[in-house]
Backbone as CSV, one residue per row, in Angstrom:
resi,resn,N_x,N_y,N_z,CA_x,CA_y,CA_z,C_x,C_y,C_z
1,UNK,82.582,80.281,2.628,82.707,81.565,3.185,81.947,82.601,2.400
2,UNK,81.666,82.325,1.282,80.895,83.224,0.467,79.519,83.441,1.054
3,UNK,79.053,82.504,1.733,77.727,82.594,2.320,77.675,83.690,3.382
4,UNK,78.698,83.803,4.169,78.701,84.813,5.219,78.760,86.220,4.611
5,UNK,79.415,86.419,3.532,79.488,87.731,2.884,78.157,88.087,2.251
6,UNK,77.376,87.105,1.784,76.108,87.378,1.132,74.966,87.454,2.126
7,UNK,75.221,87.217,3.385,74.177,87.195,4.404,73.634,88.579,4.619
8,UNK,72.285,88.661,4.586,71.636,89.941,4.801,70.680,89.767,5.948
9,UNK,70.866,90.532,7.089,69.995,90.361,8.243,68.544,90.741,7.932
10,UNK,68.272,91.665,7.144,66.904,92.072,6.836,66.173,90.976,6.075
11,UNK,66.895,90.416,5.119,66.305,89.339,4.345,66.020,88.144,5.268
12,UNK,66.961,87.931,6.174,66.787,86.808,7.122,65.555,87.021,7.977
13,UNK,65.335,88.225,8.482,64.200,88.520,9.355,62.910,88.393,8.552
14,UNK,62.874,88.898,7.340,61.671,88.825,6.512,61.355,87.370,6.214
15,UNK,62.393,86.599,5.912,62.155,85.186,5.622,61.675,84.465,6.878
16,UNK,62.226,84.859,8.063,61.793,84.243,9.317,60.346,84.604,9.597
17,UNK,59.947,85.862,9.361,58.566,86.291,9.583,57.642,85.537,8.629
18,UNK,58.052,85.424,7.352,57.241,84.712,6.366,57.078,83.242,6.808
19,UNK,58.189,82.690,7.329,58.132,81.291,7.781,57.172,81.143,8.950
20,UNK,57.239,82.092,9.924,56.346,82.025,11.092,54.908,82.221,10.647
21,UNK,54.658,83.176,9.754,53.299,83.411,9.266,52.811,82.167,8.511
22,UNK,53.700,81.621,7.736,53.345,80.420,6.986,53.020,79.271,7.938
23,UNK,53.777,79.107,9.002,53.516,78.058,9.992,52.185,78.308,10.685
24,UNK,51.920,79.578,11.064,50.653,79.910,11.726,49.497,79.647,10.766
25,UNK,49.614,80.084,9.533,48.543,79.844,8.563,48.357,78.340,8.307
26,UNK,49.471,77.661,8.195,49.400,76.211,7.973,48.722,75.529,9.164
27,UNK,49.087,75.999,10.367,48.508,75.385,11.557,47.017,75.653,11.615
28,UNK,46.617,76.866,11.302,45.222,77.233,11.394,44.406,76.611,10.270
29,UNK,44.879,76.657,9.052,44.079,76.222,7.913,44.420,74.824,7.370
30,UNK,45.606,74.355,7.570,45.992,73.089,6.959,46.148,71.962,7.988
31,UNK,46.904,72.242,9.065,47.182,71.162,10.018,45.915,70.651,10.690
32,UNK,45.068,71.545,11.112,43.856,71.116,11.810,42.956,70.272,10.899
33,UNK,42.632,70.721,9.676,41.822,69.870,8.804,42.522,68.549,8.458
34,UNK,43.853,68.624,8.259,44.581,67.395,7.949,44.520,66.452,9.146
35,UNK,44.761,66.967,10.347,44.699,66.131,11.556,43.277,65.630,11.790
36,UNK,42.289,66.503,11.566,40.893,66.071,11.728,40.548,64.951,10.730
37,UNK,40.984,65.121,9.468,40.694,64.091,8.478,41.447,62.806,8.825
38,UNK,42.689,62.941,9.334,43.433,61.749,9.762,42.719,61.063,10.929
39,UNK,42.257,61.857,11.907,41.512,61.281,13.043,40.213,60.633,12.563
40,UNK,39.515,61.305,11.654,38.276,60.747,11.108,38.569,59.445,10.360
41,UNK,39.629,59.481,9.583,40.002,58.271,8.836,40.392,57.156,9.805
42,UNK,41.144,57.511,10.848,41.553,56.508,11.851,40.324,55.924,12.550
43,UNK,39.376,56.771,12.900,38.141,56.285,13.528,37.348,55.418,12.555
44,UNK,37.297,55.835,11.275,36.606,55.041,10.249,37.255,53.667,10.108
45,UNK,38.568,53.642,10.084,39.284,52.369,9.982,39.023,51.527,11.225
46,UNK,39.069,52.183,12.394,38.803,51.458,13.643,37.373,50.911,13.641
47,UNK,36.418,51.734,13.214,35.028,51.270,13.130,34.892,50.130,12.116
48,UNK,35.583,50.254,10.992,35.535,49.197,9.980,36.139,47.906,10.535
49,UNK,37.244,48.032,11.267,37.846,46.843,11.885,36.906,46.235,12.918
50,UNK,36.275,47.090,13.737,35.304,46.584,14.719,34.127,45.908,14.010
51,UNK,33.645,46.546,12.929,32.536,45.962,12.177,32.959,44.639,11.553
52,UNK,34.189,44.582,11.050,34.685,43.334,10.469,34.795,42.261,11.548
53,UNK,35.278,42.654,12.726,35.376,41.687,13.838,33.988,41.215,14.260
54,UNK,33.049,42.158,14.336,31.671,41.787,14.676,31.072,40.879,13.603
55,UNK,31.342,41.207,12.338,30.832,40.377,11.245,31.446,38.983,11.323
56,UNK,32.742,38.927,11.668,33.407,37.630,11.803,32.769,36.822,12.941
57,UNK,32.533,37.500,14.072,31.877,36.810,15.195,30.464,36.378,14.810
58,UNK,29.752,37.251,14.113,28.395,36.938,13.663,28.417,35.743,12.711
59,UNK,29.409,35.724,11.816,29.553,34.610,10.884,29.858,33.315,11.628
60,UNK,30.725,33.401,12.640,31.017,32.214,13.445,29.757,31.737,14.168
61,UNK,28.998,32.705,14.708,27.746,32.341,15.383,26.766,31.701,14.395
62,UNK,26.667,32.275,13.192,25.778,31.710,12.178,26.237,30.317,11.760
63,UNK,27.558,30.155,11.609,28.074,28.826,11.261,27.765,27.823,12.367
64,UNK,27.959,28.239,13.617,27.647,27.347,14.741,26.153,27.033,14.765
65,UNK,25.334,28.048,14.512,23.876,27.853,14.490,23.484,26.920,13.345
66,UNK,24.096,27.141,12.176,23.818,26.265,11.031,24.232,24.832,11.330
67,UNK,25.387,24.659,11.955,25.853,23.310,12.301,24.899,22.659,13.299
68,UNK,24.446,23.450,14.273,23.505,22.921,15.257,22.189,22.506,14.570
69,UNK,21.705,23.367,13.672,20.466,23.054,12.955,20.654,21.812,12.090
70,UNK,21.817,21.718,11.416,22.091,20.528,10.604,22.127,19.269,11.466
71,UNK,22.773,19.376,12.632,22.825,18.215,13.538,21.432,17.831,14.015
72,UNK,20.615,18.834,14.334,19.241,18.544,14.752,18.458,17.895,13.608
73,UNK,18.652,18.426,12.397,17.951,17.864,11.236,18.408,16.419,10.991
74,UNK,19.709,16.185,11.125,20.212,14.812,10.945,19.624,13.890,12.008
75,UNK,19.621,14.374,13.256,19.071,13.550,14.338,17.586,13.278,14.099
76,UNK,16.856,14.304,13.659,15.422,14.125,13.381,15.223,13.155,12.220
77,UNK,16.056,13.290,11.174,15.976,12.382,10.035,16.263,10.944,10.480
78,UNK,17.317,10.783,11.300,17.654,9.441,11.785,16.507,8.873,12.624
79,UNK,15.902,9.726,13.459,14.757,9.280,14.255,13.590,8.875,13.375
80,UNK,13.329,9.669,12.329,12.223,9.345,11.426,12.501,8.038,10.680
81,UNK,13.751,7.856,10.250,14.103,6.606,9.568,13.962,5.417,10.500
82,UNK,14.381,5.598,11.755,14.260,4.510,12.733,12.785,4.195,12.978
83,UNK,11.977,5.251,13.128,10.538,5.035,13.314,9.935,4.324,12.106
84,UNK,10.358,4.733,10.908,9.833,4.097,9.687,10.245,2.622,9.634
85,UNK,11.514,2.344,9.998,11.960,0.938,10.011,11.178,0.135,11.041
86,UNK,10.994,0.724,12.233,10.227,0.028,13.270,8.798,-0.216,12.806
87,UNK,8.193,0.811,12.180,6.823,0.676,11.693,6.758,-0.410,10.623
88,UNK,7.762,-0.435,9.730,7.814,-1.448,8.681,7.907,-2.840,9.300
89,UNK,8.810,-2.977,10.285,8.976,-4.282,10.935,7.692,-4.697,11.644
90,UNK,7.032,-3.743,12.291,5.781,-4.036,12.984,4.705,-4.453,11.982
91,UNK,4.625,-3.728,10.872,3.617,-4.056,9.865,3.880,-5.441,9.260
92,UNK,5.153,-5.737,8.996,5.490,-7.048,8.429,5.157,-8.149,9.423
93,UNK,5.536,-7.922,10.705,5.240,-8.930,11.728,3.734,-9.118,11.874
94,UNK,2.993,-8.005,11.866,1.537,-8.081,11.985,0.938,-8.825,10.794
95,UNK,1.438,-8.508,9.593,0.923,-9.184,8.391,1.248,-10.679,8.438
96,UNK,2.453,-11.011,8.912,2.820,-12.425,9.025,1.914,-13.136,10.022
97,UNK,1.652,-12.478,11.170,0.784,-13.075,12.176,-0.628,-13.278,11.625
98,UNK,-1.131,-12.254,10.922,-2.475,-12.368,10.348,-2.514,-13.471,9.295
99,UNK,-1.477,-13.537,8.459,-1.434,-14.575,7.429,-1.343,-15.955,8.064
100,UNK,-0.528,-16.074,9.112,-0.398,-17.363,9.795,-1.721,-17.750,10.447
101,UNK,-2.391,-16.777,11.079,-3.683,-17.055,11.711,-4.710,-17.477,10.659
102,UNK,-4.715,-16.780,9.522,-5.647,-17.127,8.450,-5.320,-18.513,7.897
103,UNK,-4.029,-18.808,7.710,-3.630,-20.125,7.208,-4.027,-21.214,8.210
104,UNK,-3.799,-20.963,9.501,-4.195,-21.939,10.526,-5.706,-22.162,10.503
105,UNK,-6.454,-21.059,10.319,-7.916,-21.157,10.273,-8.360,-21.997,9.069
106,UNK,-7.743,-21.742,7.901,-8.096,-22.495,6.697,-7.725,-23.971,6.867
107,UNK,-6.538,-24.226,7.439,-6.110,-25.617,7.670,-7.057,-26.313,8.633
108,UNK,-7.460,-25.622,9.695,-8.385,-26.193,10.675,-9.724,-26.513,10.012
109,UNK,-10.217,-25.567,9.184,-11.477,-25.806,8.484,-11.354,-26.991,7.542
110,UNK,-10.213,-27.076,6.848,-10.002,-28.193,5.921,-9.926,-29.512,6.686
111,UNK,-9.230,-29.501,7.832,-9.140,-30.719,8.642,-10.513,-31.127,9.165
112,UNK,-11.286,-30.130,9.611,-12.637,-30.428,10.103,-13.502,-30.987,8.970
113,UNK,-13.383,-30.371,7.785,-14.162,-30.849,6.640,-13.747,-32.275,6.264
114,UNK,-12.419,-32.523,6.277,-11.924,-33.870,5.967,-12.429,-34.872,6.989
115,UNK,-12.378,-34.487,8.268,-12.848,-35.385,9.333,-14.348,-35.666,9.169
116,UNK,-15.116,-34.625,8.864,-16.563,-34.821,8.679,-16.830,-35.725,7.482
117,UNK,-16.107,-35.488,6.374,-16.264,-36.328,5.189,-15.857,-37.776,5.494
118,UNK,-14.796,-37.907,6.276,-14.317,-39.246,6.635,-15.372,-39.983,7.472
119,UNK,-15.931,-39.262,8.459,-16.968,-39.869,9.303,-18.184,-40.256,8.467
120,UNK,-18.564,-39.347,7.563,-19.719,-39.637,6.709,-19.433,-40.841,5.817
121,UNK,-18.204,-40.888,5.269,-17.840,-42.015,4.406,-17.811,-43.313,5.196
122,UNK,-17.269,-43.270,6.417,-17.217,-44.481,7.262,-18.635,-44.914,7.613
123,UNK,-19.483,-43.937,7.981,-20.860,-44.274,8.335,-21.573,-44.888,7.128
124,UNK,-21.357,-44.315,5.944,-21.968,-44.846,4.729,-21.429,-46.245,4.429
125,UNK,-20.110,-46.394,4.583,-19.495,-47.702,4.349,-20.029,-48.743,5.325
126,UNK,-20.141,-48.348,6.610,-20.686,-49.267,7.623,-22.120,-49.659,7.266
127,UNK,-22.884,-48.661,6.816,-24.265,-48.914,6.443,-24.325,-49.892,5.271
128,UNK,-23.462,-49.642,4.260,-23.447,-50.531,3.106,-22.976,-51.931,3.501
129,UNK,-21.916,-52.003,4.339,-21.402,-53.304,4.786,-22.464,-54.036,5.598
130,UNK,-23.176,-53.286,6.445,-24.234,-53.907,7.252,-25.322,-54.457,6.336
131,UNK,-25.699,-53.657,5.345,-26.744,-54.121,4.420,-26.298,-55.356,3.658
132,UNK,-25.049,-55.311,3.152,-24.518,-56.461,2.407,-24.407,-57.673,3.326
133,UNK,-23.967,-57.415,4.566,-23.822,-58.525,5.523,-25.172,-59.156,5.815
134,UNK,-26.203,-58.330,5.955,-27.546,-58.872,6.233,-28.027,-59.683,5.036
135,UNK,-27.798,-59.167,3.835,-28.206,-59.891,2.638,-27.484,-61.237,2.547
136,UNK,-26.173,-61.198,2.798,-25.392,-62.441,2.745,-25.873,-63.404,3.808
137,UNK,-26.121,-62.856,5.003,-26.579,-63.721,6.099,-27.928,-64.339,5.758
138,UNK,-28.821,-63.551,5.175,-30.126,-64.099,4.794,-29.967,-65.246,3.793
139,UNK,-29.118,-65.033,2.795,-28.922,-66.053,1.777,-28.278,-67.300,2.380
140,UNK,-27.295,-67.075,3.263,-26.623,-68.220,3.896,-27.599,-68.959,4.782
141,UNK,-28.372,-68.214,5.546,-29.317,-68.848,6.475,-30.371,-69.611,5.685
142,UNK,-30.860,-69.011,4.622,-31.867,-69.700,3.805,-31.294,-71.012,3.263
143,UNK,-30.063,-70.935,2.764,-29.447,-72.114,2.187,-29.151,-73.145,3.263
144,UNK,-28.622,-72.710,4.366,-28.206,-73.636,5.420,-29.412,-74.221,6.149
145,UNK,-30.380,-73.411,6.325,-31.507,-73.865,7.129,-32.608,-74.510,6.281
146,UNK,-32.407,-74.656,5.081,-33.408,-75.301,4.231,-33.522,-76.796,4.556
147,UNK,-32.454,-77.370,4.958,-32.430,-78.803,5.291,-32.384,-78.950,6.801
148,UNK,-33.166,-79.914,7.392,-33.250,-80.084,8.839,-31.938,-80.595,9.386
149,UNK,-31.255,-81.466,8.740,-29.975,-82.000,9.215,-28.934,-80.879,9.269
150,UNK,-28.962,-80.035,8.293,-28.016,-78.924,8.271,-28.307,-77.972,9.423
151,UNK,-29.598,-77.833,9.796,-29.961,-76.954,10.916,-29.377,-77.506,12.205
152,UNK,-29.490,-78.795,12.425,-28.973,-79.416,13.637,-27.447,-79.332,13.674
153,UNK,-26.780,-79.510,12.569,-25.325,-79.454,12.512,-24.856,-78.030,12.804
154,UNK,-25.569,-77.051,12.272,-25.200,-75.643,12.522,-25.365,-75.300,13.990
155,UNK,-26.452,-75.711,14.594,-26.702,-75.412,16.005,-25.628,-76.060,16.858
156,UNK,-25.270,-77.303,16.593,-24.281,-77.983,17.414,-22.909,-77.343,17.216
157,UNK,-22.572,-76.903,15.983,-21.273,-76.263,15.789,-21.230,-74.898,16.485
158,UNK,-22.344,-74.207,16.512,-22.378,-72.920,17.217,-22.283,-73.119,18.721
159,UNK,-22.874,-74.190,19.220,-22.807,-74.476,20.643,-21.383,-74.840,21.050
160,UNK,-20.630,-75.463,20.199,-19.240,-75.804,20.493,-18.395,-74.553,20.588
161,UNK,-18.707,-73.592,19.724,-17.926,-72.337,19.701,-18.206,-71.476,20.937
162,UNK,-19.390,-71.623,21.495,-19.755,-70.807,22.650,-19.192,-71.451,23.886
163,UNK,-18.471,-70.697,24.672,-17.907,-71.205,25.917,-18.616,-70.516,27.053
164,UNK,-18.968,-71.255,28.035,-19.676,-70.722,29.209,-18.648,-70.415,30.273
165,UNK,-18.781,-69.280,30.889,-17.823,-68.887,31.925,-18.413,-69.083,33.279
């Protein structure tokens, strides 16, 4: 109750006027800049969030692009390795074929040389045998035909061996 006795209407009105003036001044000089700075800050935060979202999307796109490039590089590497293996196999097969052809050629030449040497040796042997046979025949004929009785016996034995058809 002491409050009601100490109440002064003039003081109340002056304090109310000061409060209204203070509110008007605050509204004009403080609230507007504070609200503007809050709006600016809110827009800055919103822009930062949008930029972060865009950066996140950009990062996802870059990661997807990097993965695609890596997959392409792997596929290209695998293709190059396959081509290299195929080329290696082709070169080995070609070298084997060439080596086999060369070996067959050398074997054929060796066989031909052996056959030619064999023919020459047989011909030489036949020639030597023929010569020896003629020499032996001459000596036998000389010995056998030296005597007339032996000549007649040889002729009759040869005639017995010959059969007429």
